[in-house]
PDB file of C-alpha atoms in Angstrom:
ATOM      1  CA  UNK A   1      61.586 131.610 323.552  1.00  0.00           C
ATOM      2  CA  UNK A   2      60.289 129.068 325.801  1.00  0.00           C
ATOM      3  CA  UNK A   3      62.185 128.694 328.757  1.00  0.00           C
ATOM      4  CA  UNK A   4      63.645 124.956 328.408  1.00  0.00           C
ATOM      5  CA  UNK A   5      64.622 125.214 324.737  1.00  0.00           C
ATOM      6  CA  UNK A   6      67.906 126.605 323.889  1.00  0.00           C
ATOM      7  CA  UNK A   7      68.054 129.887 321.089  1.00  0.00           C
ATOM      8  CA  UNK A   8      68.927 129.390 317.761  1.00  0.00           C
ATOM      9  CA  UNK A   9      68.579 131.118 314.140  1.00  0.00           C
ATOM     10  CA  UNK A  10      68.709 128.977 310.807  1.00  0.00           C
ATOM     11  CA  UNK A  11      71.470 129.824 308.031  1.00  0.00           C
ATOM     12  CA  UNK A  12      70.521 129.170 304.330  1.00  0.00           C
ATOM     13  CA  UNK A  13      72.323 130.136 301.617  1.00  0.00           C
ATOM     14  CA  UNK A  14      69.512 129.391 298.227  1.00  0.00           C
ATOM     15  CA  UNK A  15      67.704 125.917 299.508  1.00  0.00           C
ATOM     16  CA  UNK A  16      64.063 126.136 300.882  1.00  0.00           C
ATOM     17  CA  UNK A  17      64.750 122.495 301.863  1.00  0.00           C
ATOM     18  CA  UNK A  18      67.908 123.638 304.104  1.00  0.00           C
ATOM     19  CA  UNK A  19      65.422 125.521 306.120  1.00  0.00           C
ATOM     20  CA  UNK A  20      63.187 122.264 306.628  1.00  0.00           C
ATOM     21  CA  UNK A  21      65.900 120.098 307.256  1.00  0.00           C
ATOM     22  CA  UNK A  22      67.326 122.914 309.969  1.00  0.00           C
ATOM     23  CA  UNK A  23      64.310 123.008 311.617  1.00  0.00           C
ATOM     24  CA  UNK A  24      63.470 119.771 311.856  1.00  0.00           C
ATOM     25  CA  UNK A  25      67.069 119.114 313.530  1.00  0.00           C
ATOM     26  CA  UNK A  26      66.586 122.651 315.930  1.00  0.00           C
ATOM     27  CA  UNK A  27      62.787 120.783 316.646  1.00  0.00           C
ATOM     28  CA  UNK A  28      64.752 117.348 317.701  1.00  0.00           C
ATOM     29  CA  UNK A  29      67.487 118.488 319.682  1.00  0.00           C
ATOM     30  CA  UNK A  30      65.703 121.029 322.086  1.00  0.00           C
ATOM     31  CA  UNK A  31      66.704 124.212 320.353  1.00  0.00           C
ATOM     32  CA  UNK A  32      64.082 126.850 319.191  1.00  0.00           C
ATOM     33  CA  UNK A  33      64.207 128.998 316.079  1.00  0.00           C
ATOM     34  CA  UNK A  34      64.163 132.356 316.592  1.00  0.00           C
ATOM     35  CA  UNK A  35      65.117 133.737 312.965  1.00  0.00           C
ATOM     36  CA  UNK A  36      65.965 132.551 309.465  1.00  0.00           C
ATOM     37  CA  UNK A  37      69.083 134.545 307.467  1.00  0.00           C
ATOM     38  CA  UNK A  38      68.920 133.760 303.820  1.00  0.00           C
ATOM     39  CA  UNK A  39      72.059 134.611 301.673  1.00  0.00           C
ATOM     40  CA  UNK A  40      72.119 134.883 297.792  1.00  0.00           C
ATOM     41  CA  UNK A  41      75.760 135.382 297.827  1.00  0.00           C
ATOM     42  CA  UNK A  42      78.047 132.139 296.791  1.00  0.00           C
ATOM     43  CA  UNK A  43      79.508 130.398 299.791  1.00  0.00           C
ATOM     44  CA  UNK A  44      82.970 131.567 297.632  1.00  0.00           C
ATOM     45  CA  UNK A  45      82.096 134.881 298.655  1.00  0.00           C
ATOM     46  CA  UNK A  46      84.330 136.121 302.130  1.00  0.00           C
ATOM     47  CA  UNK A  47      82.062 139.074 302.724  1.00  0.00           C
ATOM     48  CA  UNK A  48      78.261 137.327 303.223  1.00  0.00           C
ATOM     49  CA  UNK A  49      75.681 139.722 304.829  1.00  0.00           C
ATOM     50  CA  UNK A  50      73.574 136.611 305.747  1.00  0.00           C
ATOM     51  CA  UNK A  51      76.295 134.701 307.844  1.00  0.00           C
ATOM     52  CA  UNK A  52      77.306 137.826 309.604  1.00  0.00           C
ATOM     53  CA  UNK A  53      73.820 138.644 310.461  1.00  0.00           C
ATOM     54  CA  UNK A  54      72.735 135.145 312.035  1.00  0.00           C
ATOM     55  CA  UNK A  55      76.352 135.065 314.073  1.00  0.00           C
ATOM     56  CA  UNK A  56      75.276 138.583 315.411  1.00  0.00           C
ATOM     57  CA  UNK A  57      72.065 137.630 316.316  1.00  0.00           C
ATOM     58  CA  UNK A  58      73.606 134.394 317.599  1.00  0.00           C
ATOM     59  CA  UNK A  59      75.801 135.624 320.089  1.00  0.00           C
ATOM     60  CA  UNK A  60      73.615 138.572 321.143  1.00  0.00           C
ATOM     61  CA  UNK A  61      69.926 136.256 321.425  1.00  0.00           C
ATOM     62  CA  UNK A  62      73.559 133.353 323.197  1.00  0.00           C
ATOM     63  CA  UNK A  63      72.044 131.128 320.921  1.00  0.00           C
ATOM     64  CA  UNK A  64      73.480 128.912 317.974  1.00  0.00           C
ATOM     65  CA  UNK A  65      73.719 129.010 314.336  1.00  0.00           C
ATOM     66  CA  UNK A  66      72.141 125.986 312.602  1.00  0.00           C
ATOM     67  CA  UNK A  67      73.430 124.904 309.149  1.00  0.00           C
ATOM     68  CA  UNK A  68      72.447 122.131 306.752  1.00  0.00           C
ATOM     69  CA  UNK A  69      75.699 121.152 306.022  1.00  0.00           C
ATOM     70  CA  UNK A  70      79.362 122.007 306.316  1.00  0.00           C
ATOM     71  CA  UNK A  71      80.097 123.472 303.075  1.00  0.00           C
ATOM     72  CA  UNK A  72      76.523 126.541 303.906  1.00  0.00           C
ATOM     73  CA  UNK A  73      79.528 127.764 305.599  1.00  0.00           C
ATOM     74  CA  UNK A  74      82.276 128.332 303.013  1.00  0.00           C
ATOM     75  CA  UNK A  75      83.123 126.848 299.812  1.00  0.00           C
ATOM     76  CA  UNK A  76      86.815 126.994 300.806  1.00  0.00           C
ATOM     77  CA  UNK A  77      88.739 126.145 303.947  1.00  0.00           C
ATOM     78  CA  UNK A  78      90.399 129.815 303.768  1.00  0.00           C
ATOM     79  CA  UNK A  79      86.470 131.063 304.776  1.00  0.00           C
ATOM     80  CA  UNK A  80      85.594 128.060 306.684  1.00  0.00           C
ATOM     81  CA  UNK A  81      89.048 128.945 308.860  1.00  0.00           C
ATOM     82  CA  UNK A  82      87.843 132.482 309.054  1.00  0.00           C
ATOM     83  CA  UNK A  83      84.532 131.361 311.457  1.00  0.00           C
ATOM     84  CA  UNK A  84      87.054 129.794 314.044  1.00  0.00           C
ATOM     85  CA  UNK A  85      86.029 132.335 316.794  1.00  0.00           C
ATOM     86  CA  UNK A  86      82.574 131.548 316.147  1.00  0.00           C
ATOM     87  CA  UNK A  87      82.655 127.178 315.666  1.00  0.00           C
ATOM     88  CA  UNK A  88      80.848 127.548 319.772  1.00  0.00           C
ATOM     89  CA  UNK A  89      77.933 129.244 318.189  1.00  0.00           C
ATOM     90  CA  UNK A  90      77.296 126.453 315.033  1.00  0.00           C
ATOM     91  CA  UNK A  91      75.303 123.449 314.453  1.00  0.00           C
ATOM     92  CA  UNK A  92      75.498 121.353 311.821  1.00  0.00           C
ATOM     93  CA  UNK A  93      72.385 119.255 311.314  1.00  0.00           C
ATOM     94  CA  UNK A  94      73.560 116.872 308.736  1.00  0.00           C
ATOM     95  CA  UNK A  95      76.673 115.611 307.360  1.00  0.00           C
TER      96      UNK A  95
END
């Protein structure tokens, strides 16, 4: 990582174009990507390989997690709720 950008891993659930639109956002707000987790499970899923993995790697690398949108996170408010601990570590790069 270079030393003035800040660490940061990408989150995608199926889109290629998440992963464009993430970096370009990591690229314009002085954060570097250091990984991308892809996830084939539905966001309705609670138990997501993927999102666990780039919060690990997140809070180990104390960097952030950078997601497209809201909903990459959960497809319910019950999940969303569930990544309280964790809202420090996550970037959203577009609404």
């Amino acid at each position: 990582m270079e030393k003035n950008l800040k660490a940061s891993c990408i989150y995608v659930r199926r889109s290629l174009s998440s992963s464009t639109i993430c970096s370009q956002w990591a690229a314009s707000n002085g954060y570097q990507v250091g990984e991308v987790f892809r996830e084939s499970r539905s966001g309705r899923q609670a138990n997501r390989q993927g999102l666990e993995a780039a919060l690990a790697w997140a809070e180990l690398n104390e960097g952030v997690v950078i997601v497209q949108k809201p909903c990459r996170l959960g497809r319910t408010m019950a999940l969303i709720g569930k990544l309280e601990p964790h809202l420090s570590r996550i970037r959203i790069a577009s609404m």
